[in-house]
XYZ file of N, CA and C in Angstrom:
666
model
N 93.411 108.921 71.191
C 93.947 108.074 72.255
C 92.814 107.281 72.866
N 93.075 106.004 73.150
C 92.105 105.110 73.765
C 92.807 104.365 74.888
N 92.224 104.372 76.078
C 92.898 103.734 77.219
C 91.897 102.951 78.048
N 92.423 101.975 78.780
C 91.608 101.182 79.695
C 92.469 100.655 80.821
N 91.868 100.414 81.980
C 92.634 99.913 83.126
C 91.740 99.067 84.013
N 92.374 98.146 84.725
C 91.697 97.279 85.682
C 92.576 97.159 86.925
N 91.944 97.040 88.085
C 92.684 96.816 89.321
C 91.795 96.038 90.276
N 92.375 95.058 90.962
C 91.599 94.266 91.903
C 92.487 93.567 92.906
N 91.886 93.164 94.009
C 92.632 92.461 95.041
C 91.698 91.698 95.953
N 92.299 90.794 96.753
C 91.497 89.979 97.671
C 92.352 89.597 98.874
N 91.730 89.649 100.045
C 92.394 89.216 101.272
C 91.709 87.955 101.773
N 92.479 86.874 101.891
C 91.945 85.594 102.335
C 91.896 85.534 103.862
N 91.136 84.579 104.364
C 90.980 84.443 105.814
C 92.302 84.135 106.512
N 93.223 83.475 105.804
C 94.510 83.142 106.416
C 95.502 84.307 106.379
N 95.072 85.467 105.886
C 95.927 86.644 105.867
C 96.620 86.901 104.542
N 96.568 85.942 103.608
C 97.189 86.136 102.295
C 96.474 87.250 101.538
N 97.246 88.192 100.998
C 96.699 89.287 100.203
C 97.231 89.188 98.777
N 96.340 89.235 97.808
C 96.703 89.219 96.397
C 96.067 90.424 95.714
N 96.836 91.114 94.880
C 96.247 92.191 94.087
C 96.995 92.312 92.762
N 96.324 92.856 91.777
C 96.909 93.004 90.450
C 96.315 94.198 89.730
N 97.015 94.652 88.695
C 96.549 95.801 87.926
C 96.963 95.649 86.472
N 96.223 96.300 85.595
C 96.494 96.283 84.154
C 96.115 97.636 83.579
N 96.981 98.175 82.712
C 96.728 99.443 82.031
C 97.166 99.316 80.586
N 96.331 99.794 79.667
C 96.688 99.763 78.247
C 96.231 101.072 77.601
N 97.119 101.650 76.781
C 96.835 102.897 76.086
C 97.264 102.753 74.627
N 96.376 103.086 73.695
C 96.704 103.186 72.273
C 96.639 104.653 71.873
N 97.601 105.118 71.079
C 97.595 106.517 70.707
C 98.030 106.708 69.254
N 97.592 107.823 68.686
C 97.958 108.240 67.337
C 98.182 109.746 67.380
N 99.339 110.193 66.870
C 99.677 111.625 66.892
C 100.127 112.067 65.509
N 99.558 113.162 65.029
C 99.980 113.782 63.773
C 100.826 115.012 64.084
N 101.902 115.208 63.318
C 102.764 116.367 63.560
C 103.558 116.690 62.300
N 104.136 117.890 62.259
C 105.023 118.304 61.178
C 106.453 118.267 61.685
N 107.344 117.608 60.929
C 108.727 117.505 61.396
C 109.620 117.131 60.225
N 110.452 118.062 59.795
C 111.410 117.759 58.730
C 112.481 116.829 59.289
N 112.827 115.781 58.562
C 113.801 114.805 59.045
C 115.168 115.063 58.431
N 116.202 114.537 59.085
C 117.563 114.683 58.580
C 117.819 113.822 57.347
N 116.910 112.873 57.070
C 117.109 111.999 55.908
C 116.591 112.616 54.615
N 116.006 113.815 54.710
C 115.533 114.491 53.507
C 114.052 114.402 53.278
N 113.331 113.639 54.131
C 111.883 113.604 53.986
C 111.305 114.980 54.307
N 110.223 115.332 53.656
C 109.676 116.683 53.828
C 109.135 116.908 55.230
N 108.721 115.846 55.897
C 108.110 115.998 57.204
C 106.612 116.133 57.146
N 106.055 116.307 55.952
C 104.609 116.371 55.822
C 104.009 114.975 55.973
N 102.761 114.923 56.373
C 102.080 113.647 56.611
C 102.880 112.783 57.585
N 103.450 113.431 58.605
C 104.198 112.706 59.629
C 103.260 112.370 60.787
N 103.391 111.160 61.289
C 102.575 110.771 62.433
C 103.239 109.589 63.137
N 102.786 109.314 64.330
C 103.276 108.172 65.093
C 102.096 107.382 65.628
N 102.269 106.083 65.690
C 101.273 105.192 66.273
C 101.958 104.364 67.343
N 101.358 104.288 68.499
C 102.017 103.572 69.579
C 101.050 103.054 70.611
N 101.616 102.362 71.580
C 100.822 101.825 72.677
C 101.706 101.686 73.906
N 101.085 101.780 75.060
C 101.751 101.514 76.331
C 100.912 100.497 77.105
N 101.605 99.573 77.760
C 100.910 98.569 78.552
C 101.709 98.284 79.817
N 101.006 98.223 80.945
C 101.631 97.929 82.233
C 100.791 96.876 82.940
N 101.434 95.790 83.354
C 100.770 94.708 84.080
C 101.575 94.440 85.348
N 100.904 94.313 86.483
C 101.619 94.067 87.730
C 100.796 93.243 88.694
N 101.488 92.564 89.602
C 100.825 91.765 90.625
C 101.633 91.739 91.908
N 100.949 91.531 93.031
C 101.619 91.505 94.329
C 100.968 90.479 95.241
N 101.781 89.813 96.049
C 101.303 88.883 97.065
C 101.980 89.222 98.390
N 101.179 89.251 99.462
C 101.707 89.504 100.800
C 101.179 88.428 101.731
N 102.092 87.861 102.543
C 101.681 86.814 103.477
C 102.635 86.806 104.668
N 102.250 86.081 105.715
C 103.004 86.058 106.969
C 103.347 84.623 107.324
N 104.553 84.137 106.953
C 104.927 82.772 107.311
C 104.985 82.553 108.822
N 105.448 83.582 109.550
C 105.515 83.559 111.004
C 104.956 84.880 111.526
N 104.580 84.892 112.800
C 103.977 86.109 113.362
C 104.877 87.321 113.202
N 106.186 87.120 113.287
C 107.125 88.250 113.234
C 107.734 88.450 111.844
N 107.271 87.717 110.839
C 107.892 87.762 109.513
C 106.806 87.972 108.456
N 106.914 89.074 107.724
C 105.964 89.375 106.655
C 106.706 89.443 105.325
N 106.188 88.754 104.308
C 106.821 88.667 102.987
C 105.950 89.384 101.964
N 106.608 90.163 101.110
C 105.934 90.807 99.983
C 106.642 90.426 98.697
N 105.917 89.818 97.773
C 106.433 89.477 96.448
C 105.666 90.288 95.413
N 106.387 90.902 94.480
C 105.695 91.635 93.431
C 106.464 91.530 92.115
N 105.715 91.562 91.027
C 106.308 91.452 89.690
C 105.507 92.326 88.734
N 106.184 92.775 87.676
C 105.504 93.625 86.713
C 106.140 93.551 85.340
N 105.378 93.941 84.344
C 105.851 93.984 82.958
C 105.272 95.227 82.306
N 106.106 95.997 81.613
C 105.633 97.193 80.922
C 106.215 97.250 79.521
N 105.455 97.824 78.589
C 105.872 97.986 77.204
C 105.526 99.396 76.738
N 106.405 99.958 75.935
C 106.168 101.268 75.315
C 106.588 101.137 73.855
N 105.599 101.118 72.956
C 105.862 100.876 71.544
C 105.462 102.086 70.714
N 106.304 102.412 69.719
C 105.999 103.545 68.848
C 106.559 103.298 67.453
N 105.706 103.421 66.430
C 106.119 103.411 65.026
C 105.924 104.819 64.474
N 106.964 105.339 63.811
C 106.922 106.698 63.270
C 106.877 106.652 61.742
N 106.103 107.584 61.174
C 105.916 107.634 59.728
C 106.208 109.045 59.236
N 106.861 109.148 58.074
C 107.126 110.434 57.422
C 106.686 110.334 55.962
N 106.095 111.374 55.457
C 105.565 111.365 54.094
C 104.638 110.179 53.866
N 103.961 109.768 54.931
C 103.006 108.684 54.825
C 103.613 107.306 54.773
N 104.954 107.183 54.906
C 105.624 105.884 54.839
C 106.349 105.605 56.163
N 106.559 104.316 56.470
C 107.242 103.931 57.702
C 108.627 104.567 57.751
N 108.977 105.115 58.924
C 110.251 105.818 59.083
C 111.137 105.189 60.163
N 110.570 104.868 61.332
C 111.383 104.307 62.408
C 110.499 103.610 63.429
N 111.119 102.727 64.188
C 110.435 102.012 65.271
C 111.236 102.189 66.545
N 110.522 102.332 67.667
C 111.176 102.486 68.956
C 110.313 101.797 70.009
N 110.692 100.557 70.383
C 109.932 99.768 71.351
C 110.819 99.465 72.556
N 110.300 99.713 73.762
C 111.032 99.372 74.979
C 110.173 98.456 75.846
N 110.865 97.598 76.611
C 110.190 96.665 77.526
C 110.935 96.651 78.854
N 110.176 96.442 79.923
C 110.781 96.345 81.254
C 110.058 95.264 82.053
N 110.839 94.360 82.656
C 110.313 93.346 83.561
C 110.925 93.573 84.939
N 110.102 93.496 85.985
C 110.572 93.745 87.336
C 110.117 92.629 88.276
N 110.918 92.429 89.322
C 110.569 91.468 90.369
C 111.121 91.985 91.687
N 110.349 91.835 92.761
C 110.802 92.278 94.071
C 110.434 91.278 95.155
N 111.333 91.106 96.118
C 111.116 90.213 97.265
C 111.529 90.969 98.521
N 110.556 91.293 99.372
C 110.830 92.065 100.582
C 110.393 91.279 101.812
N 111.245 91.318 102.850
C 110.980 90.630 104.102
C 111.033 91.635 105.244
N 109.947 91.716 106.023
C 109.877 92.603 107.181
C 109.841 91.754 108.442
N 110.810 91.991 109.334
C 110.926 91.226 110.571
C 110.664 92.164 111.757
N 109.653 91.841 112.539
C 109.344 92.617 113.740
C 110.110 92.019 114.910
N 110.871 92.876 115.603
C 111.693 92.412 116.727
C 111.014 92.636 118.066
N 109.738 92.933 118.042
C 109.026 93.203 119.280
C 109.132 94.664 119.624
N 108.193 95.138 120.431
C 108.188 96.557 120.725
C 107.932 97.342 119.458
N 108.816 98.283 119.156
C 108.685 99.101 117.950
C 109.981 99.064 117.154
N 110.439 97.864 116.806
C 111.638 97.691 116.006
C 111.306 96.817 114.796
N 111.812 97.230 113.647
C 111.525 96.520 112.405
C 112.778 96.463 111.545
N 113.123 95.272 111.067
C 114.227 95.079 110.123
C 113.639 94.651 108.781
N 114.065 95.311 107.713
C 113.605 95.004 106.366
C 114.798 94.573 105.518
N 114.678 93.421 104.866
C 115.695 92.910 103.956
C 115.016 92.565 102.634
N 115.672 92.891 101.512
C 115.011 92.623 100.245
C 115.958 92.541 99.061
N 115.380 92.112 97.959
C 116.086 91.979 96.679
C 115.130 92.400 95.576
N 115.624 93.142 94.591
C 114.802 93.443 93.424
C 115.630 93.315 92.145
N 114.910 93.066 91.074
C 115.525 92.792 89.770
C 114.752 93.546 88.705
N 115.489 94.113 87.757
C 114.874 94.850 86.644
C 115.607 94.523 85.350
N 114.853 94.155 84.323
C 115.412 93.839 83.016
C 114.817 94.794 81.995
N 115.673 95.564 81.317
C 115.239 96.496 80.273
C 115.730 96.006 78.921
N 114.898 96.168 77.904
C 115.315 95.823 76.540
C 114.685 96.811 75.575
N 115.309 96.933 74.402
C 114.852 97.895 73.404
C 114.945 97.271 72.018
N 113.959 97.567 71.173
C 113.953 97.126 69.775
C 113.705 98.351 68.909
N 114.666 98.669 68.057
C 114.575 99.885 67.250
C 114.971 99.573 65.811
N 114.668 100.520 64.920
C 115.029 100.363 63.523
C 116.505 100.684 63.287
N 117.154 101.378 64.220
C 118.589 101.654 64.149
C 119.332 100.734 65.103
N 120.643 100.614 64.904
C 121.467 99.794 65.792
C 121.999 100.647 66.937
N 121.882 100.121 68.169
C 122.429 100.790 69.341
C 123.509 99.911 69.962
N 124.467 100.550 70.612
C 125.556 99.803 71.242
C 125.029 98.894 72.342
N 123.979 99.304 73.033
C 123.370 98.517 74.107
C 121.878 98.436 73.845
N 121.335 97.214 73.778
C 119.904 97.075 73.549
C 119.209 96.274 74.646
N 119.953 95.857 75.687
C 119.333 95.209 76.837
C 120.279 95.326 78.027
N 119.718 95.334 79.215
C 120.522 95.387 80.438
C 119.648 94.986 81.610
N 120.305 94.572 82.699
C 119.563 94.278 83.916
C 120.172 95.022 85.094
N 119.396 95.127 86.161
C 119.844 95.765 87.394
C 119.386 94.908 88.567
N 120.353 94.507 89.403
C 120.045 93.723 90.596
C 120.336 94.584 91.818
N 119.409 94.607 92.746
C 119.581 95.417 93.942
C 119.289 94.621 95.200
N 120.116 94.797 96.230
C 119.863 94.223 97.550
C 119.854 95.365 98.558
N 119.019 95.262 99.570
C 118.896 96.359 100.513
C 118.509 95.847 101.894
N 118.800 96.675 102.887
C 118.421 96.395 104.259
C 118.136 97.701 104.986
N 117.205 97.650 105.930
C 116.858 98.859 106.682
C 116.417 98.482 108.093
N 116.772 99.344 109.050
C 116.397 99.165 110.452
C 115.608 100.387 110.893
N 114.436 100.152 111.498
C 113.608 101.231 112.029
C 113.245 100.901 113.469
N 113.265 101.906 114.334
C 112.961 101.657 115.738
C 112.515 102.940 116.423
N 111.783 102.757 117.525
C 111.442 103.853 118.411
C 111.856 103.478 119.828
N 112.495 104.440 120.506
C 112.917 104.276 121.888
C 112.390 105.484 122.665
N 111.270 105.289 123.311
C 110.660 106.410 124.001
C 110.253 107.483 123.015
N 110.785 108.692 123.191
C 110.470 109.800 122.289
C 111.377 109.825 121.054
N 112.372 108.951 121.012
C 113.326 108.941 119.916
C 112.911 107.927 118.839
N 113.105 108.317 117.582
C 112.922 107.407 116.466
C 114.170 107.397 115.592
N 114.568 106.217 115.117
C 115.769 106.115 114.287
C 115.469 105.233 113.080
N 116.185 105.496 111.987
C 116.109 104.673 110.785
C 117.478 104.689 110.113
N 117.910 103.537 109.630
C 119.184 103.435 108.922
C 119.035 102.371 107.847
N 119.496 102.694 106.640
C 119.357 101.759 105.540
C 120.540 101.796 104.587
N 120.803 100.670 103.920
C 121.860 100.572 102.920
C 121.309 99.809 101.716
N 121.891 100.086 100.545
C 121.480 99.414 99.317
C 122.661 99.330 98.364
N 122.761 98.213 97.641
C 123.760 98.063 96.584
C 123.056 97.663 95.292
N 123.314 98.433 94.229
C 122.803 98.130 92.897
C 123.936 97.660 92.008
N 123.683 96.603 91.254
C 124.620 96.096 90.246
C 123.944 96.263 88.895
N 124.296 97.350 88.197
C 123.708 97.655 86.901
C 124.622 97.149 85.797
N 124.072 96.346 84.894
C 124.885 95.712 83.848
C 125.581 96.732 82.967
N 124.972 97.898 82.776
C 125.549 98.924 81.904
C 126.397 99.937 82.662
N 126.049 100.215 83.932
C 126.714 101.304 84.658
C 127.438 100.856 85.927
N 127.530 99.561 86.200
C 128.335 99.063 87.303
C 127.655 99.136 88.662
N 128.495 98.988 89.733
C 128.002 98.958 91.104
C 127.805 100.378 91.647
N 126.755 100.531 92.461
C 126.512 101.800 93.151
C 125.951 101.489 94.539
N 126.566 102.075 95.563
C 126.127 101.890 96.944
C 125.462 103.172 97.438
N 124.299 103.037 98.070
C 123.559 104.180 98.600
C 123.066 103.840 99.998
N 122.612 104.860 100.713
C 122.127 104.633 102.066
C 121.366 105.823 102.603
N 120.811 105.641 103.788
C 120.068 106.721 104.439
C 120.150 106.587 105.953
N 120.115 107.729 106.643
C 120.097 107.802 108.100
C 119.039 108.816 108.506
N 118.320 108.526 109.586
C 117.318 109.457 110.064
C 117.127 109.357 111.557
N 116.754 110.468 112.161
C 116.496 110.522 113.603
C 115.365 111.497 113.851
N 114.519 111.196 114.840
C 113.436 112.105 115.204
C 113.272 112.116 116.715
N 112.697 113.218 117.204
C 112.455 113.361 118.640
C 111.116 114.063 118.837
N 110.262 113.444 119.651
C 108.943 114.010 119.924
C 109.069 115.069 121.013
N 109.092 116.344 120.605
C 109.150 117.424 121.584
C 107.855 117.489 122.401
N 106.734 117.282 121.688
C 105.423 117.207 122.325
C 104.613 116.186 121.541
N 103.412 115.940 121.966
C 102.563 114.995 121.245
C 102.266 115.468 119.829
N 102.268 116.792 119.614
C 101.931 117.338 118.298
C 103.093 118.082 117.650
N 104.331 117.843 118.123
C 105.482 118.557 117.568
C 106.698 117.628 117.562
N 107.279 117.392 116.375
C 108.396 116.462 116.224
C 109.571 117.171 115.555
N 110.752 116.977 116.094
C 111.997 117.460 115.494
C 112.670 116.283 114.796
N 113.095 116.469 113.531
C 113.691 115.347 112.801
C 114.853 115.816 111.940
N 115.752 114.906 111.636
C 116.893 115.166 110.760
C 117.159 113.902 109.954
N 117.571 114.066 108.683
C 117.836 112.902 107.845
C 118.886 113.221 106.795
N 119.542 112.163 106.328
C 120.547 112.253 105.263
C 120.396 111.031 104.375
N 120.537 111.215 103.060
C 120.418 110.073 102.170
C 121.175 110.284 100.876
N 121.567 109.182 100.250
C 122.191 109.213 98.932
C 121.344 108.382 97.976
N 121.432 108.673 96.676
C 120.598 107.994 95.690
C 121.360 107.837 94.380
N 120.941 106.837 93.599
C 121.504 106.533 92.280
C 120.351 106.216 91.343
N 120.398 106.789 90.122
C 119.365 106.518 89.128
C 120.008 106.425 87.753
N 119.903 105.256 87.133
C 120.452 105.064 85.788
C 119.494 105.652 84.756
N 120.011 106.278 83.695
C 119.127 106.794 82.643
C 118.406 105.649 81.936
N 117.159 105.877 81.568
C 116.390 104.866 80.851
C 116.836 104.815 79.390
N 116.400 103.787 78.673
C 116.682 103.725 77.243
C 116.041 104.903 76.516
N 114.876 105.356 76.991
C 114.273 106.546 76.393
C 115.176 107.757 76.597
N 115.748 107.903 77.814
C 116.663 109.018 78.073
C 117.881 108.956 77.157
N 118.369 107.746 76.917
C 119.615 107.581 76.164
C 119.410 107.622 74.654
N 118.364 106.959 74.168
C 118.303 106.673 72.743
C 117.025 107.122 72.034
N 116.125 107.807 72.704
C 114.881 108.216 72.039
C 115.205 108.989 70.756
N 114.545 108.680 69.639
C 114.869 109.338 68.361
C 114.559 110.827 68.396
N 115.287 111.572 67.586
C 115.106 113.021 67.482
C 113.834 113.305 66.699
N 112.828 113.850 67.368
C 111.554 114.166 66.718
C 111.482 115.626 66.313
N 112.507 116.397 66.587
C 112.444 117.829 66.383
C 112.031 118.567 67.637
N 111.481 117.828 68.607
C 111.061 118.423 69.880
C 111.859 117.822 71.044
N 112.099 116.513 71.001
C 112.864 115.829 72.045
C 113.823 114.844 71.386
N 114.865 114.481 72.129
C 115.834 113.510 71.622
C 116.602 112.923 72.792
N 117.004 111.663 72.662
C 117.824 111.041 73.685
C 119.273 111.493 73.585
N 120.026 111.226 74.643
C 121.443 111.578 74.692
C 122.231 110.357 75.159
N 122.934 109.645 74.257
C 123.649 108.415 74.644
C 124.838 108.672 75.560
N 125.232 109.929 75.766
C 126.355 110.241 76.644
C 125.925 110.502 78.087
N 124.637 110.346 78.392
C 124.180 110.581 79.757
C 124.838 109.608 80.731
N 125.178 110.108 81.907
C 125.708 109.293 82.994
C 124.620 109.122 84.052
N 124.762 108.133 84.931
C 123.766 107.972 85.995
C 123.695 109.211 86.889
N 122.513 109.449 87.425
C 122.337 110.528 88.389
C 122.741 110.031 89.779
N 123.493 110.835 90.498
C 123.848 110.545 91.883
C 123.531 111.781 92.718
N 122.978 111.554 93.910
C 122.558 112.707 94.713
C 122.807 112.455 96.191
N 122.929 113.560 96.933
C 122.954 113.555 98.383
C 121.902 114.539 98.861
N 121.155 114.153 99.869
C 120.106 115.033 100.370
C 120.163 115.122 101.898
N 119.873 116.336 102.379
C 119.837 116.609 103.813
C 118.492 117.249 104.129
N 117.934 116.909 105.275
C 116.661 117.527 105.643
C 116.642 117.782 107.145
């Protein structure tokens, strides 16, 4: 395995902040694995690479308005070989974009509104019923402090091309009993769609995807 990474950022005098990162990994793995196609499984190996590139910009158009823009691209590529010959390919890609706006209402109140987008695609040696999809999400959140009380409330809607609409949210409250002791309570719901790796990863004899997976949904109390 060979890997490398870079990360850097700069803050300008006008308050603009820019930062970016890059990660790349090349790998080679040898293993024994009898295949269902009749190959012996000897001289089996995989060659692959992972790459992640991302960037972010933060700026303040107005004193009470802060904007965060971020985008990223990731790749996970793997070629598998059995008996020394090419056997299968499994490549996934993901592109992301986010736009977040934080509005300060004075005192200790903050409203956050945002939008994010995610595009997933897959290229494999076998045919899959779904080989690309996108997810669009919009969200809003309110945070405030009133004396010793703190409150937070948020909502989000995801529109997943493969799994449909999902609405989630969160509520929270806290109370400062003393300067060093806080009582808090919170409730939240969440949605997570299975990745293409979760759904379609080839059977290696150790792991395999499951195309019948449904999205994860959860409720949490604290």
